[in-house]
């Protein structure tokens, strides 16, 4: 069994034995004996039938959430990072799920179920309509995320720019928009759309940097 710990803010170290999953290219160093193999199928599809596994693969490719994954097996210390981005570790409660942008997902323990989740919002942002979902199926599953800068951790209810959102627990957000003629000529104040999380007691993590917006409209 592996345990993740943050190492000097911008890297993560996995300590223990057994196996876990990381994004392709996450390793920067290790001490001990390790073997990493690229997964052609998802981590939860290895034991499924061929048809079910291929359907899962196709779904991830179509939704843009097909993050290349590695299965890392062995024992010792395994260091991971992603372009010196800030690293945070989230420990899930049994049965709890978290939605994570695939570009912000660095690694997760083997007692997490990985899947693609449809969200009915996001049409106006770079996020799109789908996101990666990790569900706890063990006693102390861990998920490692990266952010551009120090993460901002909010307790719901709250609202956030979808282009800055990294992950959230609980129910999916509602989309709110404030689009007027001023938006199209670049004279609006504030955000033209945002995600609203209304269920109390959940967590939303955002980064102090925005992805390029999915909609660009301007008048010269």
XYZ file of N, CA and C in Angstrom:
660
model
N 0.840 -1.194 0.000
C 0.000 0.000 0.000
C 0.878 1.248 0.000
N 0.503 2.225 -0.808
C 1.272 3.464 -0.894
C 0.553 4.613 -0.191
N 1.355 5.518 0.346
C 0.842 6.751 0.930
C 1.515 7.924 0.233
N 0.724 8.914 -0.161
C 1.249 10.101 -0.820
C 1.509 11.207 0.199
N 2.596 11.940 -0.006
C 2.882 13.123 0.800
C 3.435 14.218 -0.104
N 3.069 15.471 0.212
C 3.609 16.609 -0.527
C 5.079 16.787 -0.155
N 5.913 17.003 -1.168
C 7.346 17.207 -0.948
C 7.734 18.582 -1.478
N 8.035 19.499 -0.569
C 8.489 20.848 -0.915
C 7.524 21.571 -1.862
N 6.258 21.399 -1.645
C 5.169 22.137 -2.294
C 4.943 21.802 -3.766
N 6.003 21.526 -4.529
C 5.836 21.359 -5.971
C 6.096 19.932 -6.444
N 6.159 18.988 -5.529
C 6.307 17.585 -5.904
C 5.600 16.711 -4.874
N 5.435 15.451 -5.245
C 4.755 14.479 -4.383
C 5.616 13.234 -4.295
N 5.677 12.636 -3.119
C 6.399 11.389 -2.963
C 5.425 10.303 -2.532
N 5.476 9.166 -3.232
C 4.688 7.987 -2.874
C 5.605 7.027 -2.125
N 5.210 6.649 -0.915
C 6.033 5.781 -0.081
C 5.254 4.523 0.255
N 5.895 3.350 0.074
C 5.243 2.095 0.427
C 5.551 1.008 -0.577
N 4.608 0.087 -0.725
C 4.759 -1.011 -1.676
C 3.394 -1.364 -2.245
N 3.409 -2.031 -3.390
C 2.163 -2.380 -4.077
C 2.101 -1.665 -5.408
N 0.966 -1.002 -5.693
C 0.881 -0.229 -6.928
C -0.073 0.948 -6.761
N 0.096 1.939 -7.624
C -0.795 3.098 -7.698
C -0.805 3.571 -9.148
N -1.528 4.647 -9.419
C -1.651 5.139 -10.789
C -1.215 6.598 -10.861
N -0.514 6.945 -11.938
C -0.077 8.327 -12.134
C -0.262 8.708 -13.594
N -0.242 10.002 -13.862
C -0.294 10.441 -15.246
C 1.033 10.130 -15.924
N 1.008 9.941 -17.213
C 2.207 9.616 -17.976
C 3.239 10.738 -17.848
N 4.473 10.383 -17.521
C 5.547 11.362 -17.420
C 5.650 12.066 -16.090
N 4.923 11.603 -15.072
C 4.923 12.291 -13.776
C 6.197 12.039 -12.974
N 6.864 10.907 -13.201
C 8.020 10.549 -12.384
C 9.210 11.479 -12.640
N 9.827 11.951 -11.549
C 11.064 12.730 -11.662
C 12.249 12.012 -11.010
N 11.989 11.098 -10.066
C 13.053 10.333 -9.418
C 12.424 9.238 -8.565
N 13.214 8.215 -8.234
C 12.733 7.218 -7.271
C 13.907 6.536 -6.589
N 13.630 5.980 -5.413
C 14.575 5.163 -4.663
C 13.886 3.848 -4.350
N 14.487 2.743 -4.741
C 13.863 1.444 -4.533
C 13.722 0.705 -5.847
N 12.733 -0.152 -5.925
C 12.487 -0.943 -7.129
C 11.084 -0.658 -7.652
N 11.002 -0.144 -8.874
C 9.711 0.212 -9.451
C 9.640 -0.199 -10.918
N 8.418 -0.469 -11.337
C 8.130 -0.741 -12.742
C 6.889 0.051 -13.119
N 6.976 0.796 -14.212
C 5.839 1.596 -14.673
C 5.413 1.112 -16.050
N 4.126 0.866 -16.211
C 3.608 0.428 -17.505
C 2.430 1.297 -17.918
N 2.415 1.685 -19.181
C 1.338 2.517 -19.694
C 0.073 1.686 -19.837
N -1.045 2.251 -19.396
C -2.324 1.553 -19.474
C -3.033 1.922 -20.765
N -3.333 0.924 -21.575
C -4.121 1.166 -22.779
C -5.589 1.315 -22.430
N -5.998 0.643 -21.348
C -7.362 0.755 -20.843
C -7.324 1.481 -19.508
N -8.484 1.863 -19.004
C -8.543 2.538 -17.721
C -8.158 1.601 -16.594
N -7.766 2.136 -15.432
C -7.333 1.299 -14.311
C -8.408 0.364 -13.791
N -9.683 0.703 -13.999
C -10.773 -0.146 -13.529
C -11.313 -1.055 -14.616
N -10.714 -0.979 -15.819
C -11.211 -1.757 -16.946
C -10.363 -2.991 -17.215
N -9.293 -3.163 -16.442
C -8.413 -4.294 -16.671
C -9.098 -5.627 -16.382
N -10.043 -5.604 -15.412
C -10.712 -6.846 -15.044
C -12.076 -6.996 -15.718
N -12.461 -6.017 -16.552
C -13.753 -6.083 -17.210
C -13.649 -6.862 -18.509
N -14.803 -7.154 -19.098
C -14.826 -7.793 -20.395
C -14.280 -6.871 -21.465
N -13.911 -7.448 -22.605
C -13.303 -6.670 -23.682
C -14.247 -5.585 -24.180
N -15.524 -5.922 -24.379
C -16.483 -4.952 -24.903
C -16.660 -3.780 -23.946
N -16.824 -4.080 -22.659
C -17.007 -3.026 -21.668
C -15.773 -2.137 -21.577
N -14.592 -2.750 -21.624
C -13.353 -1.984 -21.544
C -13.186 -1.067 -22.748
N -13.504 -1.579 -23.941
C -13.370 -0.766 -25.143
C -14.372 0.378 -25.156
N -15.558 0.148 -24.623
C -16.550 1.217 -24.535
C -16.067 2.322 -23.594
N -15.439 1.926 -22.494
C -14.892 2.910 -21.571
C -13.779 3.724 -22.209
N -12.915 3.055 -22.974
C -11.832 3.744 -23.672
C -12.382 4.734 -24.689
N -13.397 4.293 -25.455
C -14.002 5.170 -26.459
C -14.654 6.384 -25.810
N -15.305 6.176 -24.666
C -15.963 7.286 -23.974
C -14.952 8.332 -23.540
N -13.799 7.896 -23.024
C -12.790 8.846 -22.578
C -12.185 9.613 -23.745
N -11.988 8.941 -24.874
C -11.435 9.621 -26.045
C -12.410 10.652 -26.591
N -13.685 10.302 -26.652
C -14.691 11.207 -27.201
C -14.907 12.423 -26.313
N -14.749 12.251 -25.016
C -15.023 13.351 -24.087
C -13.810 14.225 -23.814
N -12.640 13.843 -24.326
C -11.445 14.638 -24.073
C -10.840 14.411 -22.704
N -11.342 13.432 -21.954
C -10.814 13.144 -20.615
C -9.938 11.896 -20.623
N -9.346 11.605 -21.773
C -8.530 10.400 -21.901
C -7.092 10.678 -21.464
N -6.902 10.912 -20.182
C -5.576 11.188 -19.648
C -4.711 9.939 -19.728
N -3.513 10.021 -20.329
C -2.628 8.852 -20.379
C -2.160 8.470 -18.978
N -2.411 7.227 -18.584
C -2.120 6.767 -17.229
C -1.023 5.720 -17.209
N -0.296 5.697 -16.101
C 0.708 4.677 -15.841
C 0.319 3.905 -14.586
N 0.518 2.599 -14.621
C 0.407 1.786 -13.414
C 1.817 1.615 -12.862
N 2.045 2.134 -11.664
C 3.372 2.092 -11.046
C 3.369 1.017 -9.965
N 4.243 0.027 -10.103
C 4.326 -1.085 -9.148
C 5.733 -1.156 -8.566
N 5.818 -1.545 -7.288
C 7.124 -1.709 -6.677
C 7.130 -1.319 -5.218
N 8.298 -0.934 -4.724
C 8.428 -0.523 -3.328
C 9.540 0.504 -3.200
N 9.363 1.420 -2.252
C 10.361 2.455 -2.030
C 9.746 3.838 -2.042
N 10.501 4.815 -2.556
C 10.062 6.205 -2.643
C 9.998 6.612 -4.112
N 8.863 7.150 -4.529
C 8.641 7.501 -5.935
C 8.207 8.961 -5.999
N 9.023 9.805 -6.617
C 8.771 11.249 -6.647
C 8.105 11.649 -7.963
N 7.069 12.487 -7.856
C 6.318 12.930 -9.033
C 6.136 14.441 -9.008
N 6.054 15.033 -10.197
C 5.827 16.474 -10.320
C 5.295 16.768 -11.717
N 4.840 18.007 -11.911
C 4.334 18.439 -13.217
C 4.675 19.914 -13.417
N 5.801 20.177 -14.078
C 6.208 21.535 -14.445
C 6.271 22.487 -13.241
N 6.707 21.967 -12.099
C 6.842 22.766 -10.871
C 5.523 23.390 -10.427
N 4.404 22.769 -10.777
C 3.106 23.261 -10.321
C 2.894 22.860 -8.857
N 2.072 23.619 -8.168
C 1.796 23.354 -6.756
C 1.052 22.017 -6.622
N 1.439 21.220 -5.638
C 0.853 19.888 -5.426
C 0.017 19.872 -4.151
N -1.167 19.283 -4.239
C -2.033 19.086 -3.066
C -2.533 17.651 -3.063
N -2.781 17.127 -1.871
C -3.271 15.754 -1.722
C -4.622 15.778 -1.029
N -5.575 15.064 -1.605
C -6.932 14.993 -1.061
C -7.201 13.560 -0.622
N -7.595 13.380 0.632
C -7.983 12.064 1.140
C -9.500 11.971 1.138
N -10.023 10.997 0.428
C -11.469 10.834 0.306
C -12.016 9.966 1.428
N -13.260 10.220 1.789
C -13.974 9.370 2.729
C -14.563 8.180 1.971
N -14.804 7.045 2.646
C -15.379 5.880 1.962
C -16.655 6.239 1.208
N -16.689 5.899 -0.069
C -17.852 6.177 -0.902
C -17.898 7.570 -1.483
N -17.004 8.457 -1.052
C -17.009 9.840 -1.542
C -16.420 9.914 -2.945
N -16.952 10.832 -3.756
C -16.455 11.050 -5.111
C -15.951 12.475 -5.260
N -15.016 12.649 -6.174
C -14.503 13.976 -6.485
C -14.361 14.101 -7.995
N -14.806 15.215 -8.534
C -14.655 15.516 -9.957
C -13.395 16.350 -10.132
N -12.511 15.918 -11.035
C -11.211 16.568 -11.215
C -10.964 16.804 -12.702
N -10.484 17.993 -13.041
C -10.039 18.237 -14.403
C -8.830 17.348 -14.684
N -8.843 16.620 -15.811
C -7.781 15.658 -16.090
C -6.407 16.320 -16.155
N -6.332 17.560 -16.614
C -5.042 18.241 -16.700
C -4.469 18.566 -15.325
N -5.305 18.516 -14.286
C -4.858 18.804 -12.919
C -4.660 17.546 -12.084
N -4.882 16.383 -12.665
C -4.764 15.121 -11.932
C -3.359 14.554 -12.108
N -2.654 14.342 -10.996
C -1.280 13.836 -11.056
C -1.197 12.350 -10.737
N -1.913 11.891 -9.698
C -1.829 10.486 -9.293
C -2.984 10.152 -8.359
N -3.219 8.851 -8.160
C -4.213 8.404 -7.190
C -3.902 6.978 -6.768
N -4.342 6.611 -5.569
C -4.081 5.277 -5.035
C -4.978 4.244 -5.699
N -4.630 2.973 -5.496
C -5.348 1.905 -6.195
C -6.741 1.648 -5.635
N -7.102 2.295 -4.516
C -8.456 2.119 -3.990
C -9.366 3.284 -4.392
N -9.064 3.870 -5.561
C -9.946 4.855 -6.187
C -10.485 4.270 -7.491
N -11.762 4.444 -7.723
C -12.367 4.045 -8.995
C -12.351 5.239 -9.931
N -11.753 5.066 -11.111
C -11.580 6.157 -12.072
C -12.603 6.029 -13.196
N -13.289 7.139 -13.515
C -14.278 7.121 -14.590
C -14.441 8.522 -15.161
N -15.227 8.621 -16.238
C -15.559 9.911 -16.843
C -16.965 10.295 -16.413
N -17.133 11.541 -16.030
C -18.406 12.016 -15.496
C -18.980 13.110 -16.396
N -20.249 12.963 -16.747
C -20.942 13.970 -17.551
C -21.475 15.061 -16.641
N -21.208 16.305 -17.014
C -21.807 17.427 -16.292
C -22.602 18.242 -17.295
N -23.761 18.697 -16.886
C -24.683 19.357 -17.806
C -24.393 20.836 -17.961
N -23.223 21.265 -17.489
C -22.833 22.664 -17.622
C -21.480 22.711 -18.303
N -20.919 23.896 -18.407
C -19.595 24.008 -18.990
C -19.596 24.350 -20.458
N -20.765 24.631 -21.042
C -20.834 24.887 -22.470
C -20.115 26.166 -22.863
N -19.900 27.070 -21.925
C -19.263 28.338 -22.256
C -17.828 28.417 -21.782
N -17.293 27.315 -21.293
C -15.942 27.363 -20.752
C -15.065 26.323 -21.417
N -13.778 26.396 -21.105
C -12.827 25.441 -21.644
C -13.021 24.063 -21.021
N -13.770 23.976 -19.936
C -13.966 22.710 -19.249
C -14.708 21.691 -20.082
N -15.612 22.146 -20.961
C -16.402 21.207 -21.723
C -17.497 20.591 -20.880
N -18.050 19.475 -21.354
C -19.200 18.857 -20.707
C -18.829 17.654 -19.850
N -17.548 17.298 -19.810
C -17.141 16.096 -19.099
C -15.947 16.392 -18.196
N -15.812 15.588 -17.162
C -14.658 15.709 -16.276
C -14.320 14.321 -15.741
N -13.131 14.155 -15.196
C -12.744 12.875 -14.609
C -13.335 12.758 -13.210
N -13.723 11.547 -12.845
C -14.294 11.310 -11.518
C -13.531 10.196 -10.822
N -13.221 10.412 -9.553
C -12.580 9.400 -8.721
C -13.464 9.136 -7.517
N -13.759 7.855 -7.289
C -14.643 7.451 -6.198
C -13.887 6.539 -5.239
N -14.005 6.813 -3.953
C -13.318 6.016 -2.940
C -13.962 4.641 -2.813
N -13.152 3.603 -2.962
C -13.642 2.238 -2.780
C -12.849 1.521 -1.687
N -12.005 2.257 -0.975
C -11.233 1.693 0.121
C -11.345 2.563 1.357
N -10.461 2.331 2.319
C -10.555 3.032 3.600
C -9.927 4.424 3.566
N -8.830 4.598 2.843
C -8.152 5.905 2.850
C -7.569 6.229 1.478
N -8.411 6.334 0.456
C -7.915 6.649 -0.884
C -7.401 8.083 -0.957
N -6.366 8.283 -1.746
C -5.780 9.608 -1.913
C -5.741 9.996 -3.385
N -5.977 11.278 -3.633
C -5.923 11.845 -4.977
C -4.941 13.008 -4.947
N -4.024 13.033 -5.896
C -3.020 14.096 -5.967
C -3.365 15.024 -7.125
N -3.493 16.314 -6.834
C -3.806 17.296 -7.864
C -2.695 18.338 -7.956
N -2.631 19.012 -9.095
C -1.691 20.113 -9.273
C -2.466 21.375 -9.632
N -1.918 22.521 -9.252
C -2.544 23.800 -9.565
C -1.478 24.802 -9.992
N -1.882 25.737 -10.833
C -1.009 26.853 -11.187
C -1.060 27.865 -10.046
N -0.096 27.789 -9.150
C -0.096 28.625 -7.959
C -0.748 27.923 -6.787
N -0.753 28.580 -5.638
C -1.356 28.000 -4.440
C -2.860 27.859 -4.620
N -3.423 26.708 -4.287
C -4.858 26.494 -4.484
C -5.702 27.330 -3.530
N -6.883 27.673 -3.983
C -7.877 28.348 -3.152
C -8.944 27.316 -2.818
N -9.124 27.014 -1.539
C -10.058 25.976 -1.098
C -11.296 26.645 -0.520
N -12.438 26.372 -1.121
C -13.698 26.986 -0.719
C -14.666 25.932 -0.215
N -15.418 26.282 0.816
C -16.509 25.423 1.270
C -17.805 25.942 0.660
N -18.622 25.020 0.192
C -19.886 25.418 -0.421
C -20.901 25.816 0.654
N -21.860 26.706 0.280
C -22.134 27.234 -1.058
C -21.130 28.301 -1.472
N -20.851 28.335 -2.787
C -19.931 29.319 -3.332
C -20.123 29.391 -4.840
N -19.457 30.332 -5.469
C -19.462 30.460 -6.922
C -18.025 30.604 -7.386
N -17.742 30.132 -8.616
C -16.371 30.178 -9.113
C -16.359 30.257 -10.631
N -15.282 30.816 -11.149
C -15.055 30.862 -12.589
C -14.747 29.442 -13.074
N -15.497 28.906 -14.030
C -15.254 27.532 -14.486
C -13.878 27.338 -15.097
N -13.278 28.405 -15.629
C -11.953 28.285 -16.220
C -10.848 28.254 -15.173
N -11.201 28.451 -13.896
C -10.223 28.373 -12.810
C -10.464 27.170 -11.906
N -11.586 26.486 -12.078
C -11.926 25.352 -11.211
C -11.018 24.161 -11.493
N -10.559 23.525 -10.429
C -9.718 22.339 -10.521
C -10.509 21.082 -10.172
N -11.253 21.113 -9.063
C -12.013 19.938 -8.644
C -13.084 20.340 -7.647
N -14.017 19.411 -7.413
C -15.050 19.643 -6.404
C -15.627 18.316 -5.939
N -16.143 18.309 -4.721
C -16.861 17.153 -4.196
C -18.356 17.453 -4.237
N -19.152 16.395 -4.106
C -20.595 16.591 -4.041
C -21.242 16.788 -5.395
N -22.385 17.457 -5.387
C -23.187 17.626 -6.592
C -22.526 18.567 -7.592
N -22.891 18.384 -8.851
C -22.363 19.243 -9.901
C -22.955 20.643 -9.793
N -22.238 21.641 -10.280
C -22.702 23.021 -10.149
C -23.794 23.375 -11.151
N -24.451 24.483 -10.871
C -25.369 25.099 -11.829
C -24.614 26.212 -12.534
N -24.944 26.459 -13.789
C -24.283 27.524 -14.525
C -25.131 28.782 -14.457
N -24.477 29.891 -14.211
C -25.139 31.186 -14.181
C -24.431 32.091 -15.181
N -25.198 32.887 -15.910
C -24.604 33.757 -16.925
C -25.084 35.185 -16.749
N -24.241 36.095 -17.173
C -24.564 37.521 -17.149
C -24.090 38.108 -18.476
N -24.750 37.674 -19.545
C -24.356 38.060 -20.894
C -25.269 39.166 -21.391
N -24.681 40.259 -21.863
C -25.436 41.367 -22.433
C -24.687 41.891 -23.649
N -25.199 42.948 -24.254
C -24.522 43.523 -25.417
C -23.133 44.027 -25.068
N -22.924 44.406 -23.789
C -21.608 44.878 -23.377
C -20.572 43.761 -23.446
N -21.031 42.502 -23.231
C -20.119 41.368 -23.295
C -19.493 41.260 -24.677
N -20.285 41.485 -25.718
C -19.822 41.274 -27.081
C -18.894 42.378 -27.578
N -18.905 43.533 -26.932
C -17.992 44.600 -27.341
C -16.878 44.796 -26.319
N -16.793 43.846 -25.381
C -15.691 43.870 -24.420
C -15.794 44.934 -23.360
N -17.002 45.416 -23.059
C -17.172 46.486 -22.084
C -17.872 46.022 -20.811
N -18.067 44.722 -20.659
C -18.760 44.229 -19.468
C -17.825 44.248 -18.272
N -18.405 44.339 -17.096
C -17.617 44.277 -15.866
C -17.898 42.953 -15.179
N -16.870 42.329 -14.631
C -17.057 41.045 -13.964
C -17.078 39.895 -14.961
N -17.503 38.711 -14.490
C -17.523 37.503 -15.302
C -18.860 37.364 -16.022
N -18.825 36.908 -17.279
C -20.061 36.736 -18.039
C -20.758 35.426 -17.700
N -20.042 34.477 -17.099
C -20.646 33.220 -16.667
C -19.838 32.669 -15.499
N -20.483 31.856 -14.676
C -19.787 31.264 -13.540
C -20.547 30.027 -13.095
N -19.876 29.188 -12.310
C -20.484 27.984 -11.746
C -20.922 28.283 -10.319
N -22.101 27.819 -9.976
C -22.657 28.046 -8.648
C -22.872 26.706 -7.954
N -22.246 26.539 -6.799
C -22.367 25.321 -5.994
C -23.261 25.645 -4.803
N -24.420 25.024 -4.743
C -25.425 25.405 -3.751
C -25.551 24.457 -2.565
N -25.055 23.221 -2.683
C -25.194 22.251 -1.599
C -24.168 22.533 -0.501
N -24.594 22.782 0.727
C -23.648 23.096 1.807
C -22.756 21.905 2.162
N -21.546 22.220 2.623
C -20.672 21.197 3.184
C -19.729 20.518 2.222
N -19.766 20.871 0.932
C -18.831 20.296 -0.026
C -17.622 21.212 -0.185
N -16.646 20.746 -0.966
C -15.406 21.495 -1.156
C -15.191 21.764 -2.648
N -14.789 22.981 -2.954
C -14.410 23.370 -4.314
C -12.987 23.923 -4.264
N -12.133 23.448 -5.162
C -10.759 23.946 -5.233
C -10.554 24.638 -6.575
N -10.065 25.872 -6.515
C -9.767 26.628 -7.731
C -8.300 27.040 -7.705
N -7.778 27.386 -8.877
C -6.401 27.851 -8.974
C -6.392 29.327 -9.367
N -5.360 30.065 -8.949
C -5.295 31.490 -9.265
C -4.805 31.745 -10.685
N -5.370 31.006 -11.624
C -5.042 31.151 -13.042
C -6.210 30.596 -13.832
N -6.533 31.225 -14.951
C -7.671 30.801 -15.757
C -7.214 30.141 -17.048
N -7.927 29.094 -17.451
C -7.719 28.522 -18.769
C -8.279 29.488 -19.811
N -7.789 29.436 -21.052
C -8.385 30.273 -22.100
C -9.856 29.940 -22.257
N -10.692 30.948 -22.380
C -12.129 30.735 -22.490
C -12.466 29.989 -23.760
N -13.518 29.168 -23.688
C -13.959 28.405 -24.849
C -14.680 29.249 -25.872
N -15.108 30.456 -25.523
C -15.830 31.322 -26.446
C -15.095 32.649 -26.554
N -14.747 33.048 -27.759
C -14.060 34.312 -27.982
C -14.859 35.106 -29.002
N -15.467 36.195 -28.586
C -16.263 37.040 -29.467
C -15.777 38.466 -29.334
N -15.520 39.124 -30.444
C -15.054 40.503 -30.377
C -15.459 41.276 -31.610
N -15.513 42.582 -31.477
C -15.847 43.458 -32.593
C -14.738 44.483 -32.735
N -14.086 44.537 -33.907
C -13.007 45.497 -34.143
C -13.567 46.885 -34.444
